[in-house]
Amino acid sequence: MLRSSELEVLATIERGDTIADLANRLEYSESYVSRVVADLAAKNLLYTDRDGRRKRVRPSDSRAVETYRDLVRQYSHVDFPELLTGKTLEACYYLDRPRTVADIAERSDNYRNTVNRVLGSLRDRGIVGTDDGRYGFNGDFDRLHEFARALVHHLHRQRLEAVAPSGTILWEDHDEFLAQTATEVDADGFHETGLARFAAFGLQFLLPNRRYYFYSEGLESIPPADLCCHTLLIDDDTRHRSYCLLLLSRVDVDEDDLRERAATYGLEDEIDALHRYLETGGDVRNAHLPEWSEFRELAADYEVTLSA
């Protein structure tokens, strides 16, 4: 997420520093520090002001920067800029609770060897420990997880505000997020989702004023399993659940794939409820699902054939 030199500047910067001050303190050339400062300023992680011919620098007041600088002050013996490079912050992102190497590797889509190496490095420094094969932070080092989460959220916000200034993030993970916007977004990595996307599967609904986009560099389009989950994240009322039921009835969605995606989004119970409802012809339903007779009429309106 951040280069070692960027973390060095954030760890070292004092309000009102000049580029020359930072270059002397870090023993880099002024031109190199100037480029690092420009990169951090572009991410709104620090601010620059002109003071005559000199450029003065100050850290931003973002939660990510405050948390990181608190960690640096509290644990001055730890070389955080060297420690937090590569995949380390990504592993810290997923250590919201004790997890196995396999669990983190699956959630972060990294090789187990990579995660094992990263966690081993943290363990050697006393930052994490293991209990019954699960890694967890020791003491106050769990603030590294807080920093990783705050930094990822900050960078997601920056990416969204660049294309939709009034947009809001509804769900996020390390490399992906679901956002609501008031305007159309046409930018790399942003894929339209929500009810507008149902038209690709022959289901045309009355669309709300808001638009919904899923940011992911690894996707070419939104598959139906993810679309179902996005719809529930946008709104899990009876209407949206009914639309998901229509999608699952019309499109052949692999059940294992859907359950895997539901686990990613924290929607296992909701997806299980949809499956039970369809499999039992509405005999097993909760208060958030329609009466079967109502759903059957809705399916007929959209020419969707029900198997139950």
Tab-separated table of C-alpha atoms in Angstrom:
chain	number	residue	atom	x	y	z
A	1	MET	CA	0.000	0.000	0.000
A	2	LEU	CA	2.788	2.404	0.933
A	3	ARG	CA	6.468	2.250	0.083
A	4	SER	CA	9.069	2.105	2.814
A	5	SER	CA	10.185	5.665	1.994
A	6	GLU	CA	6.591	6.921	2.302
A	7	LEU	CA	6.295	5.286	5.724
A	8	GLU	CA	9.643	6.821	6.684
A	9	VAL	CA	8.441	10.310	5.836
A	10	LEU	CA	5.163	9.831	7.704
A	11	ALA	CA	7.063	8.514	10.735
A	12	THR	CA	9.561	11.379	10.737
A	13	ILE	CA	7.714	14.452	9.574
A	14	GLU	CA	7.236	17.356	11.982
A	15	ARG	CA	4.727	20.113	11.312
A	16	GLY	CA	6.455	22.861	9.322
A	17	ASP	CA	9.341	20.733	8.045
A	18	THR	CA	10.855	21.748	4.733
A	19	ILE	CA	11.946	19.280	2.072
A	20	ALA	CA	15.540	20.026	3.093
A	21	ASP	CA	14.754	19.229	6.751
A	22	LEU	CA	13.334	15.841	5.803
A	23	ALA	CA	16.144	15.085	3.370
A	24	ASN	CA	18.775	15.796	6.050
A	25	ARG	CA	16.955	13.753	8.674
A	26	LEU	CA	16.368	10.737	6.395
A	27	GLU	CA	19.667	11.057	4.530
A	28	TYR	CA	18.025	11.112	1.116
A	29	SER	CA	18.477	13.628	-1.669
A	30	GLU	CA	16.051	16.552	-1.715
A	31	SER	CA	14.800	15.545	-5.172
A	32	TYR	CA	13.935	12.054	-3.928
A	33	VAL	CA	12.175	13.350	-0.812
A	34	SER	CA	10.313	15.842	-2.951
A	35	ARG	CA	8.928	12.981	-5.070
A	36	VAL	CA	7.935	10.981	-1.987
A	37	VAL	CA	6.203	14.028	-0.494
A	38	ALA	CA	4.343	14.606	-3.775
A	39	ASP	CA	3.120	10.996	-3.759
A	40	LEU	CA	1.903	11.273	-0.159
A	41	ALA	CA	0.246	14.633	-0.864
A	42	ALA	CA	-1.588	13.086	-3.827
A	43	LYS	CA	-3.002	10.529	-1.384
A	44	ASN	CA	-3.938	13.289	1.108
A	45	LEU	CA	-1.695	11.707	3.736
A	46	LEU	CA	0.217	14.972	4.180
A	47	TYR	CA	-0.233	18.606	3.167
A	48	THR	CA	2.217	21.063	1.633
A	49	ASP	CA	2.228	24.868	1.892
A	50	ARG	CA	4.388	27.469	0.211
A	51	ASP	CA	6.545	29.637	2.488
A	52	GLY	CA	8.266	31.938	0.064
A	53	ARG	CA	10.442	29.729	-2.104
A	54	ARG	CA	10.343	26.880	0.365
A	55	LYS	CA	7.712	24.143	0.605
A	56	ARG	CA	6.638	23.296	4.138
A	57	VAL	CA	5.091	19.943	4.948
A	58	ARG	CA	2.699	18.784	7.646
A	59	PRO	CA	0.987	15.431	8.307
A	60	SER	CA	-2.694	15.129	7.486
A	61	ASP	CA	-5.230	14.650	10.236
A	62	SER	CA	-6.502	11.383	8.757
A	63	ARG	CA	-7.085	8.554	11.198
A	64	ALA	CA	-4.551	6.405	9.348
A	65	VAL	CA	-1.747	8.923	9.778
A	66	GLU	CA	-2.601	9.617	13.428
A	67	THR	CA	-2.683	5.906	14.250
A	68	TYR	CA	0.584	5.223	12.481
A	69	ARG	CA	2.404	8.106	14.153
A	70	ASP	CA	1.064	6.996	17.557
A	71	LEU	CA	2.506	3.527	16.898
A	72	VAL	CA	5.869	4.998	15.919
A	73	ARG	CA	5.987	7.095	19.108
A	74	GLN	CA	4.838	4.227	21.338
A	75	TYR	CA	7.219	1.649	19.888
A	76	SER	CA	10.223	3.751	18.902
A	77	HIS	CA	12.445	0.643	18.881
A	78	VAL	CA	10.475	-0.938	16.013
A	79	ASP	CA	11.507	-0.054	12.468
A	80	PHE	CA	7.961	0.198	11.118
A	81	PRO	CA	8.927	1.522	7.655
A	82	GLU	CA	11.085	-1.555	7.096
A	83	LEU	CA	8.599	-3.917	8.765
A	84	LEU	CA	5.407	-2.843	6.995
A	85	THR	CA	6.497	-3.220	3.393
A	86	GLY	CA	5.350	-5.891	0.942
A	87	LYS	CA	2.409	-7.975	2.138
A	88	THR	CA	2.780	-7.222	5.854
A	89	LEU	CA	0.086	-4.552	6.130
A	90	GLU	CA	-2.259	-6.745	4.104
A	91	ALA	CA	-1.772	-9.580	6.600
A	92	CYS	CA	-2.363	-7.129	9.477
A	93	TYR	CA	-5.586	-6.038	7.735
A	94	TYR	CA	-7.033	-9.528	8.140
A	95	LEU	CA	-5.861	-10.026	11.744
A	96	ASP	CA	-9.061	-8.556	13.192
A	97	ARG	CA	-9.142	-11.751	15.277
A	98	PRO	CA	-6.838	-14.777	15.636
A	99	ARG	CA	-6.584	-16.529	12.272
A	100	THR	CA	-4.643	-19.383	10.722
A	101	VAL	CA	-2.183	-18.906	7.885
A	102	ALA	CA	-4.605	-20.721	5.566
A	103	ASP	CA	-7.481	-18.421	6.541
A	104	ILE	CA	-5.466	-15.249	5.888
A	105	ALA	CA	-4.067	-16.672	2.641
A	106	GLU	CA	-7.585	-17.414	1.401
A	107	ARG	CA	-8.991	-14.040	2.425
A	108	SER	CA	-6.078	-12.076	0.990
A	109	ASP	CA	-5.666	-14.279	-2.108
A	110	ASN	CA	-1.980	-14.776	-1.346
A	111	TYR	CA	0.132	-17.925	-1.245
A	112	ARG	CA	0.391	-19.605	2.148
A	113	ASN	CA	4.179	-19.402	1.946
A	114	THR	CA	3.918	-15.632	1.562
A	115	VAL	CA	1.588	-15.250	4.546
A	116	ASN	CA	3.697	-17.657	6.591
A	117	ARG	CA	6.835	-15.627	5.869
A	118	VAL	CA	5.137	-12.336	6.755
A	119	LEU	CA	3.651	-13.629	10.004
A	120	GLY	CA	6.947	-15.290	10.909
A	121	SER	CA	8.686	-11.945	10.625
A	122	LEU	CA	6.085	-10.321	12.899
A	123	ARG	CA	6.359	-13.221	15.353
A	124	ASP	CA	10.167	-12.928	15.492
A	125	ARG	CA	9.748	-9.308	16.596
A	126	GLY	CA	7.207	-10.234	19.283
A	127	ILE	CA	4.384	-8.413	17.504
A	128	VAL	CA	2.195	-11.487	16.982
A	129	GLY	CA	1.956	-14.832	18.752
A	130	THR	CA	0.288	-18.157	18.046
A	131	ASP	CA	-2.286	-20.119	20.005
A	132	ASP	CA	-3.572	-23.431	18.654
A	133	GLY	CA	-2.238	-22.592	15.196
A	134	ARG	CA	-3.881	-19.179	15.038
A	135	TYR	CA	-1.954	-15.941	14.830
A	136	GLY	CA	-2.984	-12.926	16.891
A	137	PHE	CA	-1.437	-9.664	17.999
A	138	ASN	CA	0.427	-9.359	21.276
A	139	GLY	CA	-0.627	-6.502	23.556
A	140	ASP	CA	-1.265	-3.109	21.973
A	141	PHE	CA	0.187	-4.190	18.644
A	142	ASP	CA	-3.384	-4.837	17.548
A	143	ARG	CA	-3.271	-1.158	16.588
A	144	LEU	CA	-1.429	-2.355	13.480
A	145	HIS	CA	-4.733	-3.874	12.388
A	146	GLU	CA	-6.421	-0.536	13.147
A	147	PHE	CA	-3.799	1.265	11.045
A	148	ALA	CA	-4.142	-1.158	8.132
A	149	ARG	CA	-7.935	-0.798	8.130
A	150	ALA	CA	-7.795	3.003	8.407
A	151	LEU	CA	-5.222	3.261	5.619
A	152	VAL	CA	-7.185	0.999	3.258
A	153	HIS	CA	-10.376	2.971	3.947
A	154	HIS	CA	-8.545	6.256	3.373
A	155	LEU	CA	-7.137	5.088	0.024
A	156	HIS	CA	-10.533	3.727	-1.055
A	157	ARG	CA	-12.082	7.099	-0.161
A	158	GLN	CA	-9.480	8.915	-2.229
A	159	ARG	CA	-10.124	6.661	-5.214
A	160	LEU	CA	-13.905	7.115	-4.954
A	161	GLU	CA	-13.791	10.883	-4.414
A	162	ALA	CA	-11.675	11.257	-7.555
A	163	VAL	CA	-14.597	10.000	-9.676
A	164	ALA	CA	-17.656	10.676	-7.452
A	165	PRO	CA	-16.996	13.365	-4.804
A	166	SER	CA	-20.283	12.745	-2.956
A	167	GLY	CA	-20.072	8.955	-3.131
A	168	THR	CA	-20.254	6.774	-0.046
A	169	ILE	CA	-18.687	3.393	0.641
A	170	LEU	CA	-21.186	0.709	1.680
A	171	TRP	CA	-18.775	-2.221	2.035
A	172	GLU	CA	-15.046	-2.654	1.608
A	173	ASP	CA	-12.261	-5.182	1.727
A	174	HIS	CA	-8.526	-4.793	1.200
A	175	ASP	CA	-8.676	-4.506	-2.615
A	176	GLU	CA	-12.374	-3.953	-3.316
A	177	PHE	CA	-15.271	-1.783	-2.262
A	178	LEU	CA	-18.976	-1.244	-2.973
A	179	ALA	CA	-20.038	2.381	-3.327
A	180	GLN	CA	-23.197	4.428	-3.793
A	181	THR	CA	-23.011	7.508	-6.010
A	182	ALA	CA	-25.358	10.197	-7.286
A	183	THR	CA	-23.768	10.277	-10.725
A	184	GLU	CA	-22.565	7.868	-13.371
A	185	VAL	CA	-19.006	6.619	-12.979
A	186	ASP	CA	-16.900	5.700	-15.998
A	187	ALA	CA	-13.454	4.825	-14.699
A	188	ASP	CA	-11.138	1.848	-14.736
A	189	GLY	CA	-11.947	-0.728	-12.087
A	190	PHE	CA	-15.484	0.579	-11.368
A	191	HIS	CA	-18.264	-1.848	-12.377
A	192	GLU	CA	-21.944	-0.970	-12.209
A	193	THR	CA	-23.874	-3.259	-9.879
A	194	GLY	CA	-27.152	-3.287	-7.973
A	195	LEU	CA	-30.540	-3.323	-9.704
A	196	ALA	CA	-29.156	-1.754	-12.904
A	197	ARG	CA	-26.992	-4.831	-13.420
A	198	PHE	CA	-30.005	-7.199	-13.324
A	199	ALA	CA	-30.868	-6.159	-16.899
A	200	ALA	CA	-27.879	-8.207	-18.067
A	201	PHE	CA	-29.791	-11.275	-16.843
A	202	GLY	CA	-33.125	-10.343	-18.409
A	203	LEU	CA	-34.566	-8.697	-15.289
A	204	GLN	CA	-35.472	-5.055	-15.838
A	205	PHE	CA	-36.536	-3.162	-12.702
A	206	LEU	CA	-37.522	0.419	-11.934
A	207	LEU	CA	-34.191	1.948	-10.965
A	208	PRO	CA	-33.567	4.227	-7.970
A	209	ASN	CA	-31.944	7.654	-8.314
A	210	ARG	CA	-28.744	6.383	-6.769
A	211	ARG	CA	-26.176	4.360	-8.662
A	212	TYR	CA	-24.039	1.585	-7.297
A	213	TYR	CA	-20.526	0.565	-8.315
A	214	PHE	CA	-18.158	-2.166	-7.249
A	215	TYR	CA	-14.487	-1.332	-7.477
A	216	SER	CA	-12.180	-4.233	-8.245
A	217	GLU	CA	-9.190	-4.326	-10.555
A	218	GLY	CA	-9.521	-8.085	-10.980
A	219	LEU	CA	-13.071	-8.187	-12.417
A	220	GLU	CA	-14.259	-7.623	-15.963
A	221	SER	CA	-17.938	-7.592	-14.961
A	222	ILE	CA	-20.100	-8.457	-11.968
A	223	PRO	CA	-21.013	-12.185	-11.878
A	224	PRO	CA	-24.484	-13.165	-10.595
A	225	ALA	CA	-23.200	-14.546	-7.272
A	226	ASP	CA	-21.597	-11.206	-6.442
A	227	LEU	CA	-24.587	-9.277	-7.786
A	228	CYS	CA	-26.874	-11.132	-5.393
A	229	CYS	CA	-24.599	-10.255	-2.457
A	230	HIS	CA	-24.238	-6.618	-3.555
A	231	THR	CA	-28.013	-6.277	-3.729
A	232	LEU	CA	-28.368	-7.496	-0.157
A	233	LEU	CA	-25.622	-5.131	0.991
A	234	ILE	CA	-27.365	-2.206	-0.726
A	235	ASP	CA	-30.700	-2.994	0.932
A	236	ASP	CA	-31.883	-6.235	2.510
A	237	ASP	CA	-35.593	-5.393	2.597
A	238	THR	CA	-38.191	-7.812	1.248
A	239	ARG	CA	-38.191	-6.172	-2.209
A	240	HIS	CA	-34.450	-6.571	-2.732
A	241	ARG	CA	-34.510	-10.109	-1.372
A	242	SER	CA	-37.298	-10.917	-3.828
A	243	TYR	CA	-35.173	-9.612	-6.697
A	244	CYS	CA	-32.303	-11.828	-5.547
A	245	LEU	CA	-34.696	-14.779	-5.494
A	246	LEU	CA	-35.679	-14.001	-9.087
A	247	LEU	CA	-32.022	-13.891	-10.109
A	248	LEU	CA	-31.243	-17.202	-8.404
A	249	SER	CA	-34.292	-18.757	-10.084
A	250	ARG	CA	-33.426	-17.479	-13.551
A	251	VAL	CA	-29.639	-17.910	-13.605
A	252	ASP	CA	-27.754	-21.111	-12.885
A	253	VAL	CA	-25.585	-19.906	-10.001
A	254	ASP	CA	-23.211	-22.486	-8.563
A	255	GLU	CA	-24.269	-22.941	-4.941
A	256	ASP	CA	-20.735	-23.463	-3.627
A	257	ASP	CA	-19.549	-20.352	-5.444
A	258	LEU	CA	-22.446	-18.324	-4.047
A	259	ARG	CA	-21.751	-19.510	-0.500
A	260	GLU	CA	-18.069	-18.666	-0.892
A	261	ARG	CA	-18.885	-15.172	-2.074
A	262	ALA	CA	-21.456	-14.797	0.736
A	263	ALA	CA	-18.705	-15.619	3.262
A	264	THR	CA	-16.549	-12.865	1.777
A	265	TYR	CA	-19.321	-10.334	2.277
A	266	GLY	CA	-20.459	-11.672	5.672
A	267	LEU	CA	-23.858	-12.724	4.251
A	268	GLU	CA	-23.836	-16.467	4.951
A	269	ASP	CA	-27.107	-16.451	6.920
A	270	GLU	CA	-28.943	-14.314	4.365
A	271	ILE	CA	-27.893	-16.520	1.427
A	272	ASP	CA	-28.757	-19.691	3.364
A	273	ALA	CA	-32.232	-18.257	3.997
A	274	LEU	CA	-32.729	-17.587	0.264
A	275	HIS	CA	-31.687	-21.134	-0.634
A	276	ARG	CA	-33.979	-22.737	1.957
A	277	TYR	CA	-36.873	-20.575	0.773
A	278	LEU	CA	-36.478	-21.629	-2.859
A	279	GLU	CA	-35.799	-25.294	-2.074
A	280	THR	CA	-38.920	-25.597	0.103
A	281	GLY	CA	-41.236	-23.556	-2.088
A	282	GLY	CA	-41.518	-20.902	0.592
A	283	ASP	CA	-42.319	-23.333	3.430
A	284	VAL	CA	-39.196	-22.176	5.271
A	285	ARG	CA	-39.235	-18.408	5.310
A	286	ASN	CA	-38.489	-15.588	7.708
A	287	ALA	CA	-40.150	-12.211	8.157
A	288	HIS	CA	-37.859	-10.639	5.511
A	289	LEU	CA	-39.011	-12.946	2.722
A	290	PRO	CA	-42.302	-12.674	0.794
A	291	GLU	CA	-45.226	-15.029	1.045
A	292	TRP	CA	-44.705	-17.752	-1.554
A	293	SER	CA	-47.925	-16.788	-3.364
A	294	GLU	CA	-46.662	-13.205	-3.721
A	295	PHE	CA	-43.287	-14.349	-4.979
A	296	ARG	CA	-44.891	-16.741	-7.435
A	297	GLU	CA	-46.887	-13.839	-8.909
A	298	LEU	CA	-43.730	-11.721	-9.108
A	299	ALA	CA	-41.895	-14.544	-10.887
A	300	ALA	CA	-44.768	-14.866	-13.383
A	301	ASP	CA	-44.614	-11.109	-14.082
A	302	TYR	CA	-40.928	-11.437	-15.008
A	303	GLU	CA	-41.438	-14.769	-16.809
A	304	VAL	CA	-39.182	-16.594	-14.375
A	305	THR	CA	-39.840	-20.318	-13.966
A	306	LEU	CA	-39.686	-21.629	-10.401
A	307	SER	CA	-38.379	-25.131	-9.771
A	308	ALA	CA	-40.306	-25.680	-6.509
